[in-house]
């Protein structure tokens, strides 16, 4: 399958093909819902998306290194990753032998993805090494721009638009934010294990919730009623971000819409599951079942085939 995708994308160089193959394997292993949605893209689009995911996953693995690396060492490795990418993408100089960099540089050049988006992403990754709480929504938004919104902006040239890209950009960024806000709600317990809280402290405090209360929920595997009320508000905020982002799907090339629609549907249904379990996120993980994911994918595949049937690009 990877061979046909690379052929469709015009990737012939053996080293490049191996690099893209590595990124696809990373996406398949760790992406799950994202990888499933990627299957709805046209074959020539998929390698670039795999490359973007592979690079982001590489940075994330450095960030959450479980081999005992110090904060200083992880910061150095993130800096090295950024330097290697800059040398390759901007300076056009060979730097390092990381296959994820080989693939993402090729994809960035092909689609004109700006270096600044990668730099902003790495800046937020560095924040995770030292920042463990966010005082308010503005502080969280600054973090999410680099950690989530730029992912949508990186994807946009690959997806293509029917009008000016700048008009679709805010909605693409909004979808990245919606996905990450969903993760923050679903993974609040796991994030506490890592010492992080990705919810605005001032909005939690309105419900008499602070880190100590969250830690109590984590220790006792229960959702305190104050926390439940606070999470209901965060849930509603995330719903509004999805509603905003959905307005941008019609701005994408028709062949890209089934993929993004499926991704939005499946991720927003994680919110449904969180609500269905009454925000018991400290004792359960809200997931969308395999059957439902396959049903959405099957429906999306039909739409993707129809869109490609009428796609006249060479």
PDB file of C-alpha atoms in Angstrom:
ATOM      1  CA  UNK A   1       0.000   0.000   0.000  1.00  0.00           C
ATOM      2  CA  UNK A   2       2.801   2.426   0.864  1.00  0.00           C
ATOM      3  CA  UNK A   3       4.368   1.759  -2.532  1.00  0.00           C
ATOM      4  CA  UNK A   4       1.207   2.800  -4.396  1.00  0.00           C
ATOM      5  CA  UNK A   5       0.906   5.939  -2.258  1.00  0.00           C
ATOM      6  CA  UNK A   6       4.500   6.934  -2.967  1.00  0.00           C
ATOM      7  CA  UNK A   7       4.079   6.202  -6.656  1.00  0.00           C
ATOM      8  CA  UNK A   8       0.994   8.409  -6.725  1.00  0.00           C
ATOM      9  CA  UNK A   9       2.932  11.176  -4.968  1.00  0.00           C
ATOM     10  CA  UNK A  10       5.788  10.862  -7.463  1.00  0.00           C
ATOM     11  CA  UNK A  11       8.344   9.818  -4.837  1.00  0.00           C
ATOM     12  CA  UNK A  12      10.959   7.695  -6.618  1.00  0.00           C
ATOM     13  CA  UNK A  13      14.162   8.130  -4.625  1.00  0.00           C
ATOM     14  CA  UNK A  14      14.819   4.960  -2.535  1.00  0.00           C
ATOM     15  CA  UNK A  15      15.998   6.921   0.528  1.00  0.00           C
ATOM     16  CA  UNK A  16      12.916   9.127   0.430  1.00  0.00           C
ATOM     17  CA  UNK A  17      10.638   6.136   0.015  1.00  0.00           C
ATOM     18  CA  UNK A  18      12.205   4.486   3.046  1.00  0.00           C
ATOM     19  CA  UNK A  19      11.814   7.701   5.076  1.00  0.00           C
ATOM     20  CA  UNK A  20       8.161   8.097   4.149  1.00  0.00           C
ATOM     21  CA  UNK A  21       7.586   4.427   4.913  1.00  0.00           C
ATOM     22  CA  UNK A  22       8.994   4.919   8.396  1.00  0.00           C
ATOM     23  CA  UNK A  23       6.652   7.860   9.016  1.00  0.00           C
ATOM     24  CA  UNK A  24       3.673   5.855   7.799  1.00  0.00           C
ATOM     25  CA  UNK A  25       4.554   3.040  10.202  1.00  0.00           C
ATOM     26  CA  UNK A  26       4.740   5.520  13.086  1.00  0.00           C
ATOM     27  CA  UNK A  27       1.335   6.933  12.158  1.00  0.00           C
ATOM     28  CA  UNK A  28      -0.210   3.478  11.882  1.00  0.00           C
ATOM     29  CA  UNK A  29       1.211   2.431  15.251  1.00  0.00           C
ATOM     30  CA  UNK A  30       0.364   5.522  17.271  1.00  0.00           C
ATOM     31  CA  UNK A  31      -2.214   7.529  15.309  1.00  0.00           C
ATOM     32  CA  UNK A  32      -5.220   5.171  15.331  1.00  0.00           C
ATOM     33  CA  UNK A  33      -8.087   7.589  14.641  1.00  0.00           C
ATOM     34  CA  UNK A  34      -5.811   9.983  12.756  1.00  0.00           C
ATOM     35  CA  UNK A  35      -4.368   7.170  10.629  1.00  0.00           C
ATOM     36  CA  UNK A  36      -7.825   5.828   9.886  1.00  0.00           C
ATOM     37  CA  UNK A  37      -8.947   9.262   8.693  1.00  0.00           C
ATOM     38  CA  UNK A  38      -5.785   9.608   6.605  1.00  0.00           C
ATOM     39  CA  UNK A  39      -6.846   6.537   4.634  1.00  0.00           C
ATOM     40  CA  UNK A  40      -9.688   8.662   3.242  1.00  0.00           C
ATOM     41  CA  UNK A  41      -7.283  11.060   1.545  1.00  0.00           C
ATOM     42  CA  UNK A  42      -6.186  10.550  -2.049  1.00  0.00           C
ATOM     43  CA  UNK A  43      -3.061   8.349  -2.249  1.00  0.00           C
ATOM     44  CA  UNK A  44      -0.844  11.219  -3.419  1.00  0.00           C
ATOM     45  CA  UNK A  45      -1.764  13.259  -0.299  1.00  0.00           C
ATOM     46  CA  UNK A  46      -1.076  10.581   2.296  1.00  0.00           C
ATOM     47  CA  UNK A  47       2.752  10.504   2.368  1.00  0.00           C
ATOM     48  CA  UNK A  48       2.994  14.200   3.316  1.00  0.00           C
ATOM     49  CA  UNK A  49       0.477  13.724   6.131  1.00  0.00           C
ATOM     50  CA  UNK A  50       2.417  10.707   7.404  1.00  0.00           C
ATOM     51  CA  UNK A  51       5.597  12.807   7.345  1.00  0.00           C
ATOM     52  CA  UNK A  52       4.002  15.621   9.363  1.00  0.00           C
ATOM     53  CA  UNK A  53       2.722  13.107  11.907  1.00  0.00           C
ATOM     54  CA  UNK A  54       6.106  11.361  12.090  1.00  0.00           C
ATOM     55  CA  UNK A  55       7.920  14.605  12.845  1.00  0.00           C
ATOM     56  CA  UNK A  56       5.398  15.655  15.504  1.00  0.00           C
ATOM     57  CA  UNK A  57       5.556  12.233  17.110  1.00  0.00           C
ATOM     58  CA  UNK A  58       9.355  12.398  17.198  1.00  0.00           C
ATOM     59  CA  UNK A  59       9.219  15.668  19.118  1.00  0.00           C
ATOM     60  CA  UNK A  60       6.551  14.274  21.441  1.00  0.00           C
ATOM     61  CA  UNK A  61       8.670  11.214  22.186  1.00  0.00           C
ATOM     62  CA  UNK A  62      11.578  13.470  23.163  1.00  0.00           C
ATOM     63  CA  UNK A  63       9.270  15.480  25.384  1.00  0.00           C
ATOM     64  CA  UNK A  64       7.890  12.456  27.225  1.00  0.00           C
ATOM     65  CA  UNK A  65      11.128  10.460  27.297  1.00  0.00           C
ATOM     66  CA  UNK A  66      10.569   7.690  29.847  1.00  0.00           C
ATOM     67  CA  UNK A  67      14.207   6.538  29.883  1.00  0.00           C
ATOM     68  CA  UNK A  68      15.085   8.899  32.702  1.00  0.00           C
ATOM     69  CA  UNK A  69      16.521  11.721  30.589  1.00  0.00           C
ATOM     70  CA  UNK A  70      16.791  15.000  32.475  1.00  0.00           C
ATOM     71  CA  UNK A  71      14.801  18.090  31.541  1.00  0.00           C
ATOM     72  CA  UNK A  72      18.033  19.715  30.379  1.00  0.00           C
ATOM     73  CA  UNK A  73      18.837  16.764  28.138  1.00  0.00           C
ATOM     74  CA  UNK A  74      15.368  16.679  26.617  1.00  0.00           C
ATOM     75  CA  UNK A  75      15.545  20.439  25.984  1.00  0.00           C
ATOM     76  CA  UNK A  76      18.870  19.946  24.221  1.00  0.00           C
ATOM     77  CA  UNK A  77      17.437  17.163  22.069  1.00  0.00           C
ATOM     78  CA  UNK A  78      14.458  19.337  21.072  1.00  0.00           C
ATOM     79  CA  UNK A  79      16.870  22.156  20.212  1.00  0.00           C
ATOM     80  CA  UNK A  80      18.957  19.745  18.141  1.00  0.00           C
ATOM     81  CA  UNK A  81      15.844  18.570  16.314  1.00  0.00           C
ATOM     82  CA  UNK A  82      14.905  22.167  15.499  1.00  0.00           C
ATOM     83  CA  UNK A  83      18.422  22.983  14.373  1.00  0.00           C
ATOM     84  CA  UNK A  84      18.600  19.915  12.124  1.00  0.00           C
ATOM     85  CA  UNK A  85      15.249  20.792  10.549  1.00  0.00           C
ATOM     86  CA  UNK A  86      16.293  24.429  10.012  1.00  0.00           C
ATOM     87  CA  UNK A  87      19.585  23.398   8.417  1.00  0.00           C
ATOM     88  CA  UNK A  88      17.804  21.073   6.021  1.00  0.00           C
ATOM     89  CA  UNK A  89      14.673  23.039   5.216  1.00  0.00           C
ATOM     90  CA  UNK A  90      15.963  26.626   5.238  1.00  0.00           C
ATOM     91  CA  UNK A  91      19.699  26.315   4.660  1.00  0.00           C
ATOM     92  CA  UNK A  92      19.421  23.303   2.342  1.00  0.00           C
ATOM     93  CA  UNK A  93      22.288  21.643   4.186  1.00  0.00           C
ATOM     94  CA  UNK A  94      22.441  17.987   5.163  1.00  0.00           C
ATOM     95  CA  UNK A  95      22.096  17.591   8.926  1.00  0.00           C
ATOM     96  CA  UNK A  96      21.624  14.299  10.734  1.00  0.00           C
ATOM     97  CA  UNK A  97      20.178  11.060   9.401  1.00  0.00           C
ATOM     98  CA  UNK A  98      16.714  11.048  10.966  1.00  0.00           C
ATOM     99  CA  UNK A  99      14.238   9.581   8.423  1.00  0.00           C
ATOM    100  CA  UNK A 100      11.348  11.633   9.810  1.00  0.00           C
ATOM    101  CA  UNK A 101      13.308  14.788   8.976  1.00  0.00           C
ATOM    102  CA  UNK A 102      14.099  13.506   5.499  1.00  0.00           C
ATOM    103  CA  UNK A 103      10.413  12.958   4.806  1.00  0.00           C
ATOM    104  CA  UNK A 104       9.053  16.111   6.424  1.00  0.00           C
ATOM    105  CA  UNK A 105      11.569  18.362   4.669  1.00  0.00           C
ATOM    106  CA  UNK A 106      10.600  16.872   1.309  1.00  0.00           C
ATOM    107  CA  UNK A 107       6.896  17.316   2.125  1.00  0.00           C
ATOM    108  CA  UNK A 108       7.382  20.886   3.370  1.00  0.00           C
ATOM    109  CA  UNK A 109       9.184  21.879   0.183  1.00  0.00           C
ATOM    110  CA  UNK A 110       6.655  20.213  -2.057  1.00  0.00           C
ATOM    111  CA  UNK A 111       3.701  21.942  -0.423  1.00  0.00           C
ATOM    112  CA  UNK A 112       5.356  25.193   0.640  1.00  0.00           C
ATOM    113  CA  UNK A 113       4.903  24.648   4.374  1.00  0.00           C
ATOM    114  CA  UNK A 114       6.687  27.485   6.134  1.00  0.00           C
ATOM    115  CA  UNK A 115       9.540  26.834   8.575  1.00  0.00           C
ATOM    116  CA  UNK A 116       7.920  29.171  11.110  1.00  0.00           C
ATOM    117  CA  UNK A 117       5.094  26.691  11.684  1.00  0.00           C
ATOM    118  CA  UNK A 118       7.601  24.033  12.720  1.00  0.00           C
ATOM    119  CA  UNK A 119       9.463  26.510  14.915  1.00  0.00           C
ATOM    120  CA  UNK A 120       6.223  27.519  16.654  1.00  0.00           C
ATOM    121  CA  UNK A 121       5.433  23.848  17.211  1.00  0.00           C
ATOM    122  CA  UNK A 122       8.808  23.164  18.814  1.00  0.00           C
ATOM    123  CA  UNK A 123       8.461  26.271  20.998  1.00  0.00           C
ATOM    124  CA  UNK A 124       5.304  24.821  22.555  1.00  0.00           C
ATOM    125  CA  UNK A 125       7.003  21.466  22.985  1.00  0.00           C
ATOM    126  CA  UNK A 126       9.753  23.200  24.966  1.00  0.00           C
ATOM    127  CA  UNK A 127       7.093  24.834  27.155  1.00  0.00           C
ATOM    128  CA  UNK A 128       5.965  21.379  28.233  1.00  0.00           C
ATOM    129  CA  UNK A 129       9.345  20.816  29.833  1.00  0.00           C
ATOM    130  CA  UNK A 130       8.844  23.573  32.394  1.00  0.00           C
ATOM    131  CA  UNK A 131       5.238  24.805  32.309  1.00  0.00           C
ATOM    132  CA  UNK A 132       2.819  22.600  34.231  1.00  0.00           C
ATOM    133  CA  UNK A 133      -0.201  24.904  34.723  1.00  0.00           C
ATOM    134  CA  UNK A 134      -2.002  27.651  32.778  1.00  0.00           C
ATOM    135  CA  UNK A 135      -3.372  30.600  34.672  1.00  0.00           C
ATOM    136  CA  UNK A 136      -6.071  31.527  32.167  1.00  0.00           C
ATOM    137  CA  UNK A 137      -7.478  30.874  28.703  1.00  0.00           C
ATOM    138  CA  UNK A 138      -5.067  33.326  27.059  1.00  0.00           C
ATOM    139  CA  UNK A 139      -2.058  31.442  28.424  1.00  0.00           C
ATOM    140  CA  UNK A 140      -3.479  28.102  27.302  1.00  0.00           C
ATOM    141  CA  UNK A 141      -4.259  29.517  23.847  1.00  0.00           C
ATOM    142  CA  UNK A 142      -0.657  30.638  23.430  1.00  0.00           C
ATOM    143  CA  UNK A 143       0.479  27.111  24.133  1.00  0.00           C
ATOM    144  CA  UNK A 144      -2.156  25.535  21.880  1.00  0.00           C
ATOM    145  CA  UNK A 145      -1.279  27.726  18.911  1.00  0.00           C
ATOM    146  CA  UNK A 146       2.101  26.000  18.650  1.00  0.00           C
ATOM    147  CA  UNK A 147       1.051  22.572  19.858  1.00  0.00           C
ATOM    148  CA  UNK A 148      -2.197  22.149  17.895  1.00  0.00           C
ATOM    149  CA  UNK A 149      -3.249  25.015  15.643  1.00  0.00           C
ATOM    150  CA  UNK A 150      -0.053  24.948  13.589  1.00  0.00           C
ATOM    151  CA  UNK A 151      -0.729  21.266  12.843  1.00  0.00           C
ATOM    152  CA  UNK A 152      -3.923  22.295  11.076  1.00  0.00           C
ATOM    153  CA  UNK A 153      -2.033  25.043   9.254  1.00  0.00           C
ATOM    154  CA  UNK A 154       0.678  22.578   8.177  1.00  0.00           C
ATOM    155  CA  UNK A 155      -1.989  20.223   6.846  1.00  0.00           C
ATOM    156  CA  UNK A 156      -3.875  22.875   4.881  1.00  0.00           C
ATOM    157  CA  UNK A 157      -1.576  23.043   1.824  1.00  0.00           C
ATOM    158  CA  UNK A 158      -1.731  19.248   1.540  1.00  0.00           C
ATOM    159  CA  UNK A 159      -5.525  19.233   1.770  1.00  0.00           C
ATOM    160  CA  UNK A 160      -5.913  22.103  -0.687  1.00  0.00           C
ATOM    161  CA  UNK A 161      -8.591  24.772  -0.761  1.00  0.00           C
ATOM    162  CA  UNK A 162     -11.178  25.948  -3.301  1.00  0.00           C
ATOM    163  CA  UNK A 163     -10.537  29.604  -2.473  1.00  0.00           C
ATOM    164  CA  UNK A 164      -7.757  31.641  -0.907  1.00  0.00           C
ATOM    165  CA  UNK A 165      -5.872  29.558   1.626  1.00  0.00           C
ATOM    166  CA  UNK A 166      -5.790  32.476   4.060  1.00  0.00           C
ATOM    167  CA  UNK A 167      -9.585  32.383   4.348  1.00  0.00           C
ATOM    168  CA  UNK A 168      -9.568  28.694   5.325  1.00  0.00           C
ATOM    169  CA  UNK A 169      -6.600  28.988   7.682  1.00  0.00           C
ATOM    170  CA  UNK A 170      -8.485  30.093  10.850  1.00  0.00           C
ATOM    171  CA  UNK A 171     -10.832  27.116  10.560  1.00  0.00           C
ATOM    172  CA  UNK A 172      -7.960  24.674   9.998  1.00  0.00           C
ATOM    173  CA  UNK A 173      -6.267  26.073  13.097  1.00  0.00           C
ATOM    174  CA  UNK A 174      -9.563  25.809  14.973  1.00  0.00           C
ATOM    175  CA  UNK A 175      -9.883  22.123  14.153  1.00  0.00           C
ATOM    176  CA  UNK A 176      -6.412  21.454  15.541  1.00  0.00           C
ATOM    177  CA  UNK A 177      -7.431  23.294  18.701  1.00  0.00           C
ATOM    178  CA  UNK A 178     -10.686  21.310  18.988  1.00  0.00           C
ATOM    179  CA  UNK A 179      -8.818  18.011  18.760  1.00  0.00           C
ATOM    180  CA  UNK A 180      -6.367  19.056  21.449  1.00  0.00           C
ATOM    181  CA  UNK A 181      -9.047  20.377  23.799  1.00  0.00           C
ATOM    182  CA  UNK A 182     -10.730  16.985  23.444  1.00  0.00           C
ATOM    183  CA  UNK A 183      -7.489  15.292  24.429  1.00  0.00           C
ATOM    184  CA  UNK A 184      -7.131  17.581  27.443  1.00  0.00           C
ATOM    185  CA  UNK A 185     -10.551  16.503  28.730  1.00  0.00           C
ATOM    186  CA  UNK A 186     -10.095  12.806  27.965  1.00  0.00           C
ATOM    187  CA  UNK A 187      -6.527  12.605  29.271  1.00  0.00           C
ATOM    188  CA  UNK A 188      -6.740  14.800  32.363  1.00  0.00           C
ATOM    189  CA  UNK A 189      -5.856  11.839  34.583  1.00  0.00           C
ATOM    190  CA  UNK A 190      -2.855  10.816  32.461  1.00  0.00           C
ATOM    191  CA  UNK A 191      -1.626  14.409  32.293  1.00  0.00           C
ATOM    192  CA  UNK A 192      -1.703  14.625  36.081  1.00  0.00           C
ATOM    193  CA  UNK A 193       0.596  11.593  36.136  1.00  0.00           C
ATOM    194  CA  UNK A 194       3.055  13.732  34.176  1.00  0.00           C
ATOM    195  CA  UNK A 195       2.518  16.669  36.511  1.00  0.00           C
ATOM    196  CA  UNK A 196       0.569  18.766  33.997  1.00  0.00           C
ATOM    197  CA  UNK A 197      -2.864  20.394  33.994  1.00  0.00           C
ATOM    198  CA  UNK A 198      -4.091  21.688  30.641  1.00  0.00           C
ATOM    199  CA  UNK A 199      -7.184  23.520  31.891  1.00  0.00           C
ATOM    200  CA  UNK A 200      -7.313  27.250  32.704  1.00  0.00           C
ATOM    201  CA  UNK A 201      -6.829  27.678  36.453  1.00  0.00           C
ATOM    202  CA  UNK A 202      -9.088  30.711  36.704  1.00  0.00           C
ATOM    203  CA  UNK A 203     -11.989  28.886  35.024  1.00  0.00           C
ATOM    204  CA  UNK A 204     -11.533  25.921  37.359  1.00  0.00           C
ATOM    205  CA  UNK A 205     -11.364  28.172  40.400  1.00  0.00           C
ATOM    206  CA  UNK A 206     -14.834  29.499  39.585  1.00  0.00           C
ATOM    207  CA  UNK A 207     -16.024  26.039  40.670  1.00  0.00           C
ATOM    208  CA  UNK A 208     -13.675  25.859  43.685  1.00  0.00           C
ATOM    209  CA  UNK A 209     -11.363  23.490  41.814  1.00  0.00           C
ATOM    210  CA  UNK A 210      -7.585  23.689  42.016  1.00  0.00           C
ATOM    211  CA  UNK A 211      -4.716  21.279  41.481  1.00  0.00           C
ATOM    212  CA  UNK A 212      -5.186  19.755  44.948  1.00  0.00           C
ATOM    213  CA  UNK A 213      -8.794  18.862  44.126  1.00  0.00           C
ATOM    214  CA  UNK A 214      -7.721  17.322  40.809  1.00  0.00           C
ATOM    215  CA  UNK A 215      -5.025  15.335  42.567  1.00  0.00           C
ATOM    216  CA  UNK A 216      -7.643  14.037  45.014  1.00  0.00           C
ATOM    217  CA  UNK A 217      -9.725  12.848  42.049  1.00  0.00           C
ATOM    218  CA  UNK A 218      -6.677  11.176  40.553  1.00  0.00           C
ATOM    219  CA  UNK A 219      -5.755   9.410  43.803  1.00  0.00           C
ATOM    220  CA  UNK A 220      -9.303   8.272  44.554  1.00  0.00           C
ATOM    221  CA  UNK A 221     -10.294   7.487  40.956  1.00  0.00           C
ATOM    222  CA  UNK A 222     -13.399   9.614  41.368  1.00  0.00           C
ATOM    223  CA  UNK A 223     -14.697  12.830  39.847  1.00  0.00           C
ATOM    224  CA  UNK A 224     -15.596  15.322  42.564  1.00  0.00           C
ATOM    225  CA  UNK A 225     -18.873  17.129  41.908  1.00  0.00           C
ATOM    226  CA  UNK A 226     -17.057  20.465  41.702  1.00  0.00           C
ATOM    227  CA  UNK A 227     -14.743  19.034  39.089  1.00  0.00           C
ATOM    228  CA  UNK A 228     -17.672  17.579  37.172  1.00  0.00           C
ATOM    229  CA  UNK A 229     -19.325  20.989  36.984  1.00  0.00           C
ATOM    230  CA  UNK A 230     -16.058  22.573  35.837  1.00  0.00           C
ATOM    231  CA  UNK A 231     -15.598  19.924  33.165  1.00  0.00           C
ATOM    232  CA  UNK A 232     -19.134  20.468  31.891  1.00  0.00           C
ATOM    233  CA  UNK A 233     -18.132  24.054  31.116  1.00  0.00           C
ATOM    234  CA  UNK A 234     -14.876  22.963  29.426  1.00  0.00           C
ATOM    235  CA  UNK A 235     -16.870  20.430  27.427  1.00  0.00           C
ATOM    236  CA  UNK A 236     -19.233  23.155  26.180  1.00  0.00           C
ATOM    237  CA  UNK A 237     -16.317  25.399  25.201  1.00  0.00           C
ATOM    238  CA  UNK A 238     -14.805  22.573  23.166  1.00  0.00           C
ATOM    239  CA  UNK A 239     -18.124  21.953  21.430  1.00  0.00           C
ATOM    240  CA  UNK A 240     -18.173  25.582  20.296  1.00  0.00           C
ATOM    241  CA  UNK A 241     -14.673  25.249  18.840  1.00  0.00           C
ATOM    242  CA  UNK A 242     -15.802  22.213  16.824  1.00  0.00           C
ATOM    243  CA  UNK A 243     -18.817  24.146  15.533  1.00  0.00           C
ATOM    244  CA  UNK A 244     -16.526  26.944  14.377  1.00  0.00           C
ATOM    245  CA  UNK A 245     -14.007  24.599  12.747  1.00  0.00           C
ATOM    246  CA  UNK A 246     -16.702  22.669  10.903  1.00  0.00           C
ATOM    247  CA  UNK A 247     -17.544  25.787   8.904  1.00  0.00           C
ATOM    248  CA  UNK A 248     -14.189  25.494   7.144  1.00  0.00           C
ATOM    249  CA  UNK A 249     -14.691  22.011   5.678  1.00  0.00           C
ATOM    250  CA  UNK A 250     -16.521  23.392   2.647  1.00  0.00           C
ATOM    251  CA  UNK A 251     -13.471  25.551   1.903  1.00  0.00           C
ATOM    252  CA  UNK A 252     -11.314  22.469   1.321  1.00  0.00           C
ATOM    253  CA  UNK A 253     -10.845  20.690  -1.976  1.00  0.00           C
ATOM    254  CA  UNK A 254     -13.729  18.221  -2.386  1.00  0.00           C
ATOM    255  CA  UNK A 255     -11.407  15.212  -2.299  1.00  0.00           C
ATOM    256  CA  UNK A 256     -10.149  16.239   1.172  1.00  0.00           C
ATOM    257  CA  UNK A 257     -13.525  16.839   2.789  1.00  0.00           C
ATOM    258  CA  UNK A 258     -14.431  13.185   3.602  1.00  0.00           C
ATOM    259  CA  UNK A 259     -11.188  12.751   5.564  1.00  0.00           C
ATOM    260  CA  UNK A 260     -11.604  15.891   7.643  1.00  0.00           C
ATOM    261  CA  UNK A 261     -15.315  15.223   8.163  1.00  0.00           C
ATOM    262  CA  UNK A 262     -14.512  11.740   9.467  1.00  0.00           C
ATOM    263  CA  UNK A 263     -11.774  13.036  11.760  1.00  0.00           C
ATOM    264  CA  UNK A 264     -14.061  15.740  13.134  1.00  0.00           C
ATOM    265  CA  UNK A 265     -16.897  13.250  13.628  1.00  0.00           C
ATOM    266  CA  UNK A 266     -14.799  10.668  15.452  1.00  0.00           C
ATOM    267  CA  UNK A 267     -12.985  13.138  17.680  1.00  0.00           C
ATOM    268  CA  UNK A 268     -16.165  15.004  18.584  1.00  0.00           C
ATOM    269  CA  UNK A 269     -17.743  11.678  19.514  1.00  0.00           C
ATOM    270  CA  UNK A 270     -15.055  11.312  22.166  1.00  0.00           C
ATOM    271  CA  UNK A 271     -16.817  14.304  23.745  1.00  0.00           C
ATOM    272  CA  UNK A 272     -20.058  12.331  23.528  1.00  0.00           C
ATOM    273  CA  UNK A 273     -18.403   9.475  25.391  1.00  0.00           C
ATOM    274  CA  UNK A 274     -17.025  11.786  28.078  1.00  0.00           C
ATOM    275  CA  UNK A 275     -20.528  13.101  28.632  1.00  0.00           C
ATOM    276  CA  UNK A 276     -22.010   9.592  28.554  1.00  0.00           C
ATOM    277  CA  UNK A 277     -19.729   8.404  31.365  1.00  0.00           C
ATOM    278  CA  UNK A 278     -20.691  11.522  33.335  1.00  0.00           C
ATOM    279  CA  UNK A 279     -17.141  12.894  33.259  1.00  0.00           C
ATOM    280  CA  UNK A 280     -15.703   9.916  35.127  1.00  0.00           C
ATOM    281  CA  UNK A 281     -12.402  10.582  33.367  1.00  0.00           C
ATOM    282  CA  UNK A 282     -10.339   9.627  36.429  1.00  0.00           C
ATOM    283  CA  UNK A 283     -11.533   6.031  36.328  1.00  0.00           C
ATOM    284  CA  UNK A 284     -12.396   5.456  32.662  1.00  0.00           C
ATOM    285  CA  UNK A 285     -10.937   6.368  29.292  1.00  0.00           C
ATOM    286  CA  UNK A 286     -13.507   7.755  26.881  1.00  0.00           C
ATOM    287  CA  UNK A 287     -13.078   6.016  23.529  1.00  0.00           C
ATOM    288  CA  UNK A 288     -15.025   5.504  20.333  1.00  0.00           C
ATOM    289  CA  UNK A 289     -15.508   1.803  19.640  1.00  0.00           C
ATOM    290  CA  UNK A 290     -13.886   0.038  16.711  1.00  0.00           C
ATOM    291  CA  UNK A 291     -17.253  -0.679  15.105  1.00  0.00           C
ATOM    292  CA  UNK A 292     -18.220   2.973  15.126  1.00  0.00           C
ATOM    293  CA  UNK A 293     -14.825   4.060  13.804  1.00  0.00           C
ATOM    294  CA  UNK A 294     -15.104   1.594  10.940  1.00  0.00           C
ATOM    295  CA  UNK A 295     -18.646   2.725  10.153  1.00  0.00           C
ATOM    296  CA  UNK A 296     -17.567   6.353   9.908  1.00  0.00           C
ATOM    297  CA  UNK A 297     -14.550   5.363   7.825  1.00  0.00           C
ATOM    298  CA  UNK A 298     -16.681   3.285   5.455  1.00  0.00           C
ATOM    299  CA  UNK A 299     -19.087   6.171   4.925  1.00  0.00           C
ATOM    300  CA  UNK A 300     -16.174   8.526   4.399  1.00  0.00           C
ATOM    301  CA  UNK A 301     -14.558   6.158   1.924  1.00  0.00           C
ATOM    302  CA  UNK A 302     -17.660   6.244  -0.261  1.00  0.00           C
ATOM    303  CA  UNK A 303     -17.565  10.037  -0.227  1.00  0.00           C
ATOM    304  CA  UNK A 304     -13.847  10.049  -0.968  1.00  0.00           C
ATOM    305  CA  UNK A 305     -14.281   7.810  -3.996  1.00  0.00           C
ATOM    306  CA  UNK A 306     -17.051  10.015  -5.358  1.00  0.00           C
ATOM    307  CA  UNK A 307     -14.904  13.114  -4.913  1.00  0.00           C
ATOM    308  CA  UNK A 308     -11.937  11.512  -6.660  1.00  0.00           C
ATOM    309  CA  UNK A 309     -14.124  10.298  -9.495  1.00  0.00           C
ATOM    310  CA  UNK A 310     -14.850  13.899 -10.445  1.00  0.00           C
ATOM    311  CA  UNK A 311     -11.327  15.160  -9.675  1.00  0.00           C
ATOM    312  CA  UNK A 312      -9.773  16.116 -12.999  1.00  0.00           C
ATOM    313  CA  UNK A 313      -6.260  16.870 -11.777  1.00  0.00           C
ATOM    314  CA  UNK A 314      -3.518  14.958 -13.646  1.00  0.00           C
TER     315      UNK A 314
END
